[in-house]
Coordinates of C-alpha atoms in Angstrom, one line a residue:
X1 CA 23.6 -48.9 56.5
X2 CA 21.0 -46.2 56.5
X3 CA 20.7 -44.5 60.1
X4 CA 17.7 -45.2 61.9
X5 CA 14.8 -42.7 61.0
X6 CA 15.0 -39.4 63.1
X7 CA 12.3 -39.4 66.2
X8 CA 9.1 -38.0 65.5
X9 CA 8.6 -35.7 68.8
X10 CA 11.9 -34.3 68.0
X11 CA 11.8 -33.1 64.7
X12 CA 8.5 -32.6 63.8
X13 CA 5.8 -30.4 65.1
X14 CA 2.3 -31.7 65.5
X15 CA -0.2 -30.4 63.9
X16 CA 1.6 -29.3 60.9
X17 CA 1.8 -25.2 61.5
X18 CA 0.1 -23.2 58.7
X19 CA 1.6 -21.4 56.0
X20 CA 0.6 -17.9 55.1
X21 CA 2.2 -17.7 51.9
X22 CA 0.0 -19.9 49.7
X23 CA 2.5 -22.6 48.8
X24 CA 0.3 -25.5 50.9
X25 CA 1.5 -28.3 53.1
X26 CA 3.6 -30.4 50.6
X27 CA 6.1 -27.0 50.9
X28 CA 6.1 -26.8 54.8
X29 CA 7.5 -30.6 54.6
X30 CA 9.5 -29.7 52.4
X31 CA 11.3 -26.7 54.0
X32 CA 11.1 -28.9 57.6
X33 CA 14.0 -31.1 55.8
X34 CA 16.2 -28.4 54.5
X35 CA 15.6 -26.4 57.5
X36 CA 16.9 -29.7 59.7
X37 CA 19.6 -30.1 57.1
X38 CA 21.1 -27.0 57.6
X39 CA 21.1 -27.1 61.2
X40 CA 22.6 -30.0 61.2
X41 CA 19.9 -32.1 62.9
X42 CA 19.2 -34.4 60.1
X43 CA 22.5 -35.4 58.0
X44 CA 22.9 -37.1 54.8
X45 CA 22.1 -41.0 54.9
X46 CA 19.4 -40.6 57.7
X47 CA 16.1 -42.1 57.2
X48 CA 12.9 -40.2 57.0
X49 CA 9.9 -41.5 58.9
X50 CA 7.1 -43.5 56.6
X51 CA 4.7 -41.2 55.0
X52 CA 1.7 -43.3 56.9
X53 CA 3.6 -42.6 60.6
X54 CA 4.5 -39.1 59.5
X55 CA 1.1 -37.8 58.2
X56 CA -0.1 -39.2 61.2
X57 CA 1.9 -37.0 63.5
X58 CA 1.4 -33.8 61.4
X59 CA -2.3 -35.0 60.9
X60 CA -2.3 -34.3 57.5
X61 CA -3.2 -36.4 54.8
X62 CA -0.8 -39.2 53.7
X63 CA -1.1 -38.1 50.7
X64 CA 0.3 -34.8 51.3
X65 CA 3.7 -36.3 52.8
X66 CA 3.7 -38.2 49.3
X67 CA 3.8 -35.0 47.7
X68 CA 6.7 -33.3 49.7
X69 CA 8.8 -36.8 49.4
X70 CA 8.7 -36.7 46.3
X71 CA 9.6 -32.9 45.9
X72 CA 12.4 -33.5 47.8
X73 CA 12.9 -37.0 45.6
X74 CA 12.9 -34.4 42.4
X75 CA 15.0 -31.5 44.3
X76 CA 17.8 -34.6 44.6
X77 CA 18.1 -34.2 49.0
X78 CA 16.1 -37.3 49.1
X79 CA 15.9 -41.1 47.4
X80 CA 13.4 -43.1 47.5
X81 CA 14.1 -47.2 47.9
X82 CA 10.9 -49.3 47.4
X83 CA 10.7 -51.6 50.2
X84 CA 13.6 -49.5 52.3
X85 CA 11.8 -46.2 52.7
X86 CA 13.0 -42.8 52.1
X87 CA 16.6 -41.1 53.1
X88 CA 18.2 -38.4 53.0
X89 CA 20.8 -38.4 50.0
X90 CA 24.5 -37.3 50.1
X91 CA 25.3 -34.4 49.6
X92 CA 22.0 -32.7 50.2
X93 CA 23.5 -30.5 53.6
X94 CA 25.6 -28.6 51.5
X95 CA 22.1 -28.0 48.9
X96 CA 20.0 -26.7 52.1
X97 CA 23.3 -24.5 53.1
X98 CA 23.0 -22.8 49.9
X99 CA 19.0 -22.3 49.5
X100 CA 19.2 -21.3 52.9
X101 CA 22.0 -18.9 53.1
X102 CA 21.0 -15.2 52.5
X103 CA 21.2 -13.6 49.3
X104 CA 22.5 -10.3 47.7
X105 CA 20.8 -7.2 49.2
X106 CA 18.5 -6.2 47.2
X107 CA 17.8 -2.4 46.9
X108 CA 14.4 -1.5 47.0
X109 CA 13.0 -0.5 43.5
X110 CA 12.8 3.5 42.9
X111 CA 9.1 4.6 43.0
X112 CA 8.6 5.1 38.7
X113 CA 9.0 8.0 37.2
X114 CA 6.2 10.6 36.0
X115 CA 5.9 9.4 32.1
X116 CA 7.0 11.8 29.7
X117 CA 4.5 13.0 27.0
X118 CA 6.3 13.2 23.7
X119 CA 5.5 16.8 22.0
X120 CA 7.9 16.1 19.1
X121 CA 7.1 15.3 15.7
X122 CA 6.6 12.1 13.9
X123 CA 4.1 10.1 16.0
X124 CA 0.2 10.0 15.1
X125 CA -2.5 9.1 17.2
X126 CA -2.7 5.2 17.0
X127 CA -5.8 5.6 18.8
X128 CA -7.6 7.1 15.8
X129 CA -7.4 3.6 14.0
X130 CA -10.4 1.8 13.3
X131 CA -9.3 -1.5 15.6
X132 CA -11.9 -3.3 14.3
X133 CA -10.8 -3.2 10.9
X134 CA -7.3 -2.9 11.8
X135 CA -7.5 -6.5 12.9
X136 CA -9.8 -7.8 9.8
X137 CA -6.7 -6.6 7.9
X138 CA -4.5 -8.2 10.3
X139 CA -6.8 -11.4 10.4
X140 CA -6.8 -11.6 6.4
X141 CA -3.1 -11.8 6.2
X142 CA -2.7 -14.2 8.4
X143 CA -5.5 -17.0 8.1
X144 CA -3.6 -18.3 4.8
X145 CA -3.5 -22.0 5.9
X146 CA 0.3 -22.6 3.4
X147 CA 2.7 -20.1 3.6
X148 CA 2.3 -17.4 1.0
X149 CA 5.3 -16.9 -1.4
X150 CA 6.9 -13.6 -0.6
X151 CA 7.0 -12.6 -4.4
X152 CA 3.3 -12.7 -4.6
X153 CA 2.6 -10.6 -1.4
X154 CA 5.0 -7.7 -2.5
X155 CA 3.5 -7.4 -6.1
X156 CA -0.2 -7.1 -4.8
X157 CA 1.4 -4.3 -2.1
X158 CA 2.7 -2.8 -5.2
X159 CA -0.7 -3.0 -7.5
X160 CA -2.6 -1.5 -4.4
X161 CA -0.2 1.1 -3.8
X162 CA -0.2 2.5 -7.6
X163 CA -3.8 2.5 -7.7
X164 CA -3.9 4.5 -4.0
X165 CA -1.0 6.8 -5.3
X166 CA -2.9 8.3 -8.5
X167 CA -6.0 8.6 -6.4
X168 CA -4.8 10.0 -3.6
X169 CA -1.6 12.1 -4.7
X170 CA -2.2 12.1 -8.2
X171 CA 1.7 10.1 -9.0
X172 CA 1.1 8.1 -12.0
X173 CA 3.2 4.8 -12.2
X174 CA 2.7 1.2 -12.8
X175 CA 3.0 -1.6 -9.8
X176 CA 6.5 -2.0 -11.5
X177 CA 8.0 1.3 -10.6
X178 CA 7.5 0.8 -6.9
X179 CA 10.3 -0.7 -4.6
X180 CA 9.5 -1.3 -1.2
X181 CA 11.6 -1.1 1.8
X182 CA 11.8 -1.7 5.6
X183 CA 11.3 2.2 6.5
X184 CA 12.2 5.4 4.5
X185 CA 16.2 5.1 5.5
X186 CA 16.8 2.2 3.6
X187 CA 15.4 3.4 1.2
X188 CA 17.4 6.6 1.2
X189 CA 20.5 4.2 1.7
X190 CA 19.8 1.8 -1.4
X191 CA 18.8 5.0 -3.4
X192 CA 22.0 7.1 -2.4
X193 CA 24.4 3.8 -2.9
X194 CA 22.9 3.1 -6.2
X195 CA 22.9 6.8 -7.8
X196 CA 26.5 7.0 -6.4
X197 CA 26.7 10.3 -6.4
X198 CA 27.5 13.7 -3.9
X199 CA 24.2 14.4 -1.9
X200 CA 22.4 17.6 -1.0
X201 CA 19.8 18.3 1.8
X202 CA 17.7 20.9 3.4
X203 CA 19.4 22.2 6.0
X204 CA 17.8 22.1 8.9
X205 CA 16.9 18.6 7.3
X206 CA 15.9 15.7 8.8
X207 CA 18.8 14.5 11.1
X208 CA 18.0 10.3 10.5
X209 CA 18.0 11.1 6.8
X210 CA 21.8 12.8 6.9
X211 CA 22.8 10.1 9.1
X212 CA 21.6 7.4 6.3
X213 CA 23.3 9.4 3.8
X214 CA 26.3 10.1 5.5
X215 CA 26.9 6.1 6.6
X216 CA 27.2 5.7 2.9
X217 CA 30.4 7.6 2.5
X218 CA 29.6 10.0 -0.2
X219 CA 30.3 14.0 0.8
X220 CA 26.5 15.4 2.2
X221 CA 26.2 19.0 1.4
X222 CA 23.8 21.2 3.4
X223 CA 21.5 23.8 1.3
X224 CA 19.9 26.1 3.8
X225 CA 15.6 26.8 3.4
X226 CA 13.9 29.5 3.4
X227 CA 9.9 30.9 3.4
X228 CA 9.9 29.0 0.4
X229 CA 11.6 26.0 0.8
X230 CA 15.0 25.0 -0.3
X231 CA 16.8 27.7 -1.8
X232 CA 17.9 25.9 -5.2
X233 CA 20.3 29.0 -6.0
X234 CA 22.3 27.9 -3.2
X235 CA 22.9 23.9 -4.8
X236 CA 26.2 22.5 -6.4
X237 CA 25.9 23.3 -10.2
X238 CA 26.6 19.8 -10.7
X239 CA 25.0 15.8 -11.3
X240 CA 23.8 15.3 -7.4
X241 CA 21.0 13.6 -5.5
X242 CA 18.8 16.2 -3.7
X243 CA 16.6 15.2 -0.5
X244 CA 13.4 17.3 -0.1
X245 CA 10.4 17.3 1.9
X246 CA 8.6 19.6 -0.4
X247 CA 5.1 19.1 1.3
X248 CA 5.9 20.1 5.1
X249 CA 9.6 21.0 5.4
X250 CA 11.0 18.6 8.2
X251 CA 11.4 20.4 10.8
X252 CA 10.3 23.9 9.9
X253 CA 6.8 23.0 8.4
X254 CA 7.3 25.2 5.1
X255 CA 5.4 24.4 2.0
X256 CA 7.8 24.3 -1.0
X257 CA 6.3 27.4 -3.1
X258 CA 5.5 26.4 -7.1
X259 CA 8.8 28.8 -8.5
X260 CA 11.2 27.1 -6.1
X261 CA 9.7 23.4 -7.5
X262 CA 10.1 24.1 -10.3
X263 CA 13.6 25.9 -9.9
X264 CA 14.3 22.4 -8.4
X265 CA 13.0 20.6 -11.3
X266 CA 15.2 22.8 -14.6
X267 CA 18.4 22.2 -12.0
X268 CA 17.9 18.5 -12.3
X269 CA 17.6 18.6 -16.0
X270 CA 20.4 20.9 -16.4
X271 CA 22.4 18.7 -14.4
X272 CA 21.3 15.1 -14.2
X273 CA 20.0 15.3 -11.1
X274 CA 18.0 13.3 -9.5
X275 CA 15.5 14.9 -6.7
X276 CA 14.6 12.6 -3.9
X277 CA 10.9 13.9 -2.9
X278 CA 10.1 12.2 0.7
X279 CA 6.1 13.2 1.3
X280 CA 6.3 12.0 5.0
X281 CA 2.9 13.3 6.0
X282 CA 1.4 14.4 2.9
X283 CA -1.7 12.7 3.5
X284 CA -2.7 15.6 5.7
X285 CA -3.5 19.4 4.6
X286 CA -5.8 22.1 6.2
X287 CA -7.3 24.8 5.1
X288 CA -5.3 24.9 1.2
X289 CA -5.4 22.8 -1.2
X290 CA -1.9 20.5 -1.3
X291 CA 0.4 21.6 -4.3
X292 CA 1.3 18.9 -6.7
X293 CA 3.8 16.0 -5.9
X294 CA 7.0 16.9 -7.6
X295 CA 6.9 13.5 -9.0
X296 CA 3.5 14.7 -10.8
X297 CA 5.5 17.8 -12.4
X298 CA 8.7 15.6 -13.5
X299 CA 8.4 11.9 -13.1
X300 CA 11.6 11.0 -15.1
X301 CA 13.5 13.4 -12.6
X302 CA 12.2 12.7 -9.0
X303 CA 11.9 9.8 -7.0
X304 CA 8.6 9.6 -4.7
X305 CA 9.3 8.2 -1.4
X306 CA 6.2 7.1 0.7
X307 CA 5.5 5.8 4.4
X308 CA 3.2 4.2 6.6
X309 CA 4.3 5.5 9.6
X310 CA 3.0 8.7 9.9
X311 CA -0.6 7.8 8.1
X312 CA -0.7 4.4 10.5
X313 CA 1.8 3.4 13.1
X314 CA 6.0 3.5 12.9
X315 CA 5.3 0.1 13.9
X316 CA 4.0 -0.9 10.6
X317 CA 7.7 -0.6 9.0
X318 CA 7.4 -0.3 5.3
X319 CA 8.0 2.3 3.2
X320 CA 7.6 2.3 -0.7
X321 CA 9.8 4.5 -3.3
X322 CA 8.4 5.3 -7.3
X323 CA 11.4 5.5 -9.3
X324 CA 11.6 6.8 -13.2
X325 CA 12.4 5.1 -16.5
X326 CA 16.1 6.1 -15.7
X327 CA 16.5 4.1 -11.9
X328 CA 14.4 0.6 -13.2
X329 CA 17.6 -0.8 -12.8
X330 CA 17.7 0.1 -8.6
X331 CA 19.1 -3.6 -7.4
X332 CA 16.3 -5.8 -6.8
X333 CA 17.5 -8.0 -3.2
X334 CA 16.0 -10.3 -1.5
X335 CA 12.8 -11.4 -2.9
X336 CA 10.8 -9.3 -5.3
X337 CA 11.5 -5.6 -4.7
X338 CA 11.6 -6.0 -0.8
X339 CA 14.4 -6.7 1.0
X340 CA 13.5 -6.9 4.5
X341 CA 9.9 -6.2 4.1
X342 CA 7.7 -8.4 6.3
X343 CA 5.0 -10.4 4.1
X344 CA 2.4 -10.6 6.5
X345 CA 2.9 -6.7 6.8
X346 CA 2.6 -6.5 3.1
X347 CA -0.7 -8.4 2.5
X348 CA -2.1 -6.7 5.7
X349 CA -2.0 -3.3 4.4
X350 CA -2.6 -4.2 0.8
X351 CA -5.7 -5.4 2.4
X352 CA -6.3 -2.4 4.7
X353 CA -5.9 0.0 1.4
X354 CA -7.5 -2.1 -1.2
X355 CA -10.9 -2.2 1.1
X356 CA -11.4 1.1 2.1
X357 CA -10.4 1.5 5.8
X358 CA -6.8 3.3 4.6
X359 CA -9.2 6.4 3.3
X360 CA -11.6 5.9 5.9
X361 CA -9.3 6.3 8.2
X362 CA -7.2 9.5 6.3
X363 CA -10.6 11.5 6.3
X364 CA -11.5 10.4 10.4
X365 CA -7.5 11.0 11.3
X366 CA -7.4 14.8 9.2
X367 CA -10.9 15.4 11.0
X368 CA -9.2 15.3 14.3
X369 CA -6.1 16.6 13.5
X370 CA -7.9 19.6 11.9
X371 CA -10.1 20.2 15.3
X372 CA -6.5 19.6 17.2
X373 CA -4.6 22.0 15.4
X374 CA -6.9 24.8 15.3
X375 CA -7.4 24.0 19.3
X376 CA -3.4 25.1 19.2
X377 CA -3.5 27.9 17.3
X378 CA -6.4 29.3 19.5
X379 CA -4.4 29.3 22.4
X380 CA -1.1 30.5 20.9
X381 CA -2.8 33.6 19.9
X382 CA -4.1 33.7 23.5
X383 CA -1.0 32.6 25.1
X384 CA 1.7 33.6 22.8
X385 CA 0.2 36.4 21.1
X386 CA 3.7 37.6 19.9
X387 CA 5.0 34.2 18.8
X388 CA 5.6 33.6 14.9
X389 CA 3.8 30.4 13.7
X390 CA 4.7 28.5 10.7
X391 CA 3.8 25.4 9.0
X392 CA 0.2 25.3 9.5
X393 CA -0.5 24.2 6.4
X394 CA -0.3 20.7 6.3
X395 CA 1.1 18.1 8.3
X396 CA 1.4 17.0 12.0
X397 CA 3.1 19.7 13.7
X398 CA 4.1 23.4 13.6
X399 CA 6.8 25.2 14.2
X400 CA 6.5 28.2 16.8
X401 CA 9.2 30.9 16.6
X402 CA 9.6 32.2 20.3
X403 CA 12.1 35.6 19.4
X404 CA 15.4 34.3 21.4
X405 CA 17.0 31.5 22.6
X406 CA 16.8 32.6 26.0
X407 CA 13.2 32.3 25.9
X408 CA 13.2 29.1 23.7
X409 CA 14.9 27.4 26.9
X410 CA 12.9 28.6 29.5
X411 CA 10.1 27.0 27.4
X412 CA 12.1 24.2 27.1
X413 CA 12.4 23.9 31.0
X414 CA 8.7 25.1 32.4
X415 CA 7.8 22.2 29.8
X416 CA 9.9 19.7 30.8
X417 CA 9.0 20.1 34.6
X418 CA 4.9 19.7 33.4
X419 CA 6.6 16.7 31.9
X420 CA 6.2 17.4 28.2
X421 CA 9.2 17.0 25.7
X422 CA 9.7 18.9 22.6
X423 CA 12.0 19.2 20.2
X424 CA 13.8 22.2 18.6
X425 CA 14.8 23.5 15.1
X426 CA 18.1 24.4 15.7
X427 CA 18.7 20.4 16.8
X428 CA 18.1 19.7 13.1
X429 CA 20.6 21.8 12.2
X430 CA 22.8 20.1 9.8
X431 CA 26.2 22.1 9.8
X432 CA 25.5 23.9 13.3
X433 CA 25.9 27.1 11.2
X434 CA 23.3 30.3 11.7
X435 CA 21.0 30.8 9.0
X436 CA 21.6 33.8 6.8
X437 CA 18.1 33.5 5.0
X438 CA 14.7 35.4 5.5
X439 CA 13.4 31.7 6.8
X440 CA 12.4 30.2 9.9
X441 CA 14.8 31.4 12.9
X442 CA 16.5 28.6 13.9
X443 CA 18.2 29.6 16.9
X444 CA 14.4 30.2 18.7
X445 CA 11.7 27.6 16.6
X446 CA 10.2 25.3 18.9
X447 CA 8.5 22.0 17.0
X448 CA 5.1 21.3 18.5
X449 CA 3.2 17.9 17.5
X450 CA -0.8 18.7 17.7
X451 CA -1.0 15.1 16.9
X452 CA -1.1 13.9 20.1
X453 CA -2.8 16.8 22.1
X454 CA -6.7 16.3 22.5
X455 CA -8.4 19.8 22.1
X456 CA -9.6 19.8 25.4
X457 CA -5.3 20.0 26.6
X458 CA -4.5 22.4 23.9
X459 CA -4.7 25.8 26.3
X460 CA -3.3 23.6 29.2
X461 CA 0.0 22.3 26.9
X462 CA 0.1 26.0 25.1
X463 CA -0.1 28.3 28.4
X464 CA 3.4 26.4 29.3
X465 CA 4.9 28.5 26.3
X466 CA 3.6 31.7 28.0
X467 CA 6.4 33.8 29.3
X468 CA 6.6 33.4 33.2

């Protein structure tokens, strides 16, 4: 037998007191019950009093009442009985004694900390995009009503891109010498597995490219660079696969002079080579004119390895590689030539190059990395006056040769507590051995990305390099 309803006066306070936390009336019933629960002054099988009598007392609308019995019907501490009223359901004390009982402490969250601004190559300015017909892009490859076979999306990727690549970097090839890929290091994977074959690299080199080449197993041997590039005396007199960044070495900035490419080029022939040219950030040169893609001087001897992410956004993950006669038979997974590449990524920026707003957007993007780059150069000579600058010519970043290591790290620091991070040649260091070449000094070369410093912060970022 249910036990007779609990008293009115007793258990409930009249009016209804208000709530200052926004949850309403419904929720003050509500926490009444689990609050007499687990005090023991209302115990399972008691009845509750009729919603009429009850919004009476509280004067509240019935209505309201309605609402917290039937939370608590839902929550399972009560059950409702048509024609026998409301109780309270067993086992619903030991349900208030829980979501009653205090929690874990909970330690206070630490105040945030001061955001780090990113001085280190290999992010552009996302800002300089043209949103509006970033979207239109975005908006054309996605408004197809039937999904669009994959095949079809990677070959018009591939048409674009060997019309933009003989206007733009002047590598001749037909839409059926390009293989796409989820970023440049599977490329360099696929590439390196499928060559099978020891690998050489500038050393310093790109670290994420020696880590792809290294996962595949095959020996990695470091060739140091010079003022001039790679120094091609210094590679195995042997059938290898040579990584370059002939354009702006990564990390030093260098430009690969015309003897040493084509040095580079008579080694591959002699040996069977095959020279792996990655033109990261080619799209950008100041005050020269670029030298010629290696691909341009000796297609049957170099693959051309492309990106997005330095022209665009890293986010946009596809990278494209133009192999010779010789590689046509570079395994083809997945579907079409791209294993992993997203479709929707592939029509978008088909449709981004094809009308326009990829060159659009080169010319605005050199523009301001011009006016940003000669904002840093002004205030190295001012700052830095002694400092040795290199890589100037093209790219997104420069490298800036401080004399020491002592005084690379007290850079290092006076930046860091500004809240700046940069990165360092000597981290790129492949072998951790000391250069013996004329080159770049890599115990002392700081890397400094103008990409992302407006010219009005140029003397602020700069005067950090200042001696203190």
């Amino acid at each position: 037998m249910p036990r007779p309803p609990a008293r009115i006066p007793d258990l409930w306070p009249s009016p209804l007191p208000p709530r200052d936390d926004g949850r309403g009336a419904p929720q003050a019933i509500v926490d009444l019950i689990l609050d007499a629960l687990d005090r023991a002054t209302l115990h399972p099988g008691d009845s509750l009093p009729s919603s009429r009598a009850l919004a009476a007392h509280l004067s509240v609308p019935r209505g309201v009442v309605t609402v917290a019995y039937d939370t608590l019907a839902a929550m399972g501490v009560a059950r409702t009985v048509p024609g026998s009223g409301t109780t309270i359901a067993d086992g619903s004390d030991g349900l208030a004694h829980a979501l009653l009982s205090p929690g874990p402490t909970v330690r206070p969250t630490p105040p945030p900390a001061r955001p780090v601004i990113s001085l280190e190559p290999g992010l552009p300015d996302v800002a300089l995009i043209d949103e509006r017909r970033w979207r239109r892009s975005w908006r054309h490859a996605t408004r197809l009503i039937a999904p669009a076979d994959l095949d079809a999306r990677i070959a018009e990727l591939r048409t674009v891109l060997a019309a933009q690549l003989r206007r733009s970097r002047a590598v001749v090839c037909a839409p059926s010498d390009i293989r796409l890929f989820p970023g440049v290091n599977p490329a360099l994977r696929t590439i390196a597995d499928w060559f099978d074959a020891p690998i050489a690299m500038e050393d310093p080199g790109y670290r994420r490219a020696f880590d792809a080449f290294r996962a595949t197993g095959r020996p990695v041997v470091s060739v140091p660079v010079d003022d001039e590039g790679l120094v091609v005396d210094r590679l195995p007199d042997r059938r290898c696969l040579v990584y370059v960044t002939p354009a702006h070495q990564y990390p030093t900035g260098v430009r690969m002079s015309m003897s040493r490419r084509l040095a580079l080029l008579r080694w591959a022939r002699a040996t069977g080579g095959l020279v792996l040219e990655d033109d990261y950030d080619g799209e950008f040169s100041y005050d020269v004119a670029p030298l010629p893609a290696l691909h341009r001087l000796a297609p049957e001897s170099v693959v051309y390895i492309g990106t997005a992410s330095k022209a665009l956004s890293p986010l946009l993950r596809i990278a494209w590689a133009v192999v010779p006669e010789r590689c046509r038979d570079l395994p083809h997974t997945g579907n079409g030539s791209g294993a992993g590449v997203d479709g929707t990524a592939a029509t978008m920026l088909a449709h981004f190059i094809s009308s326009g707003a990829w060159d659009n957007h080169i010319a605005r993007a050199s523009r301001t990395y011009g006016a940003r780059r000669a904002a840093v150069r002004r205030a190295l000579a001012v700052h830095v006056p002694d400092a040795r600058v290199i890589g100037v010519e093209a790219g997104l970043h420069l490298t800036v040769d401080l004399g020491s290591p002592a005084m690379l790290a007290t850079v290092l620091g006076n930046l860091a507590d500004h809240g700046y991070r940069a990165g360092t040649v000597a981290a790129h260091a492949l072998q951790g051995r000391e250069s013996p070449d004329p080159g770049p000094r890599e115990h002392a070369g700081l890397l400094l990305s103008y990409a992302v410093i407006p010219e009005t912060r140029a003397d602020t970022v700069v005067r950090l390099l200042a001696p203190r």
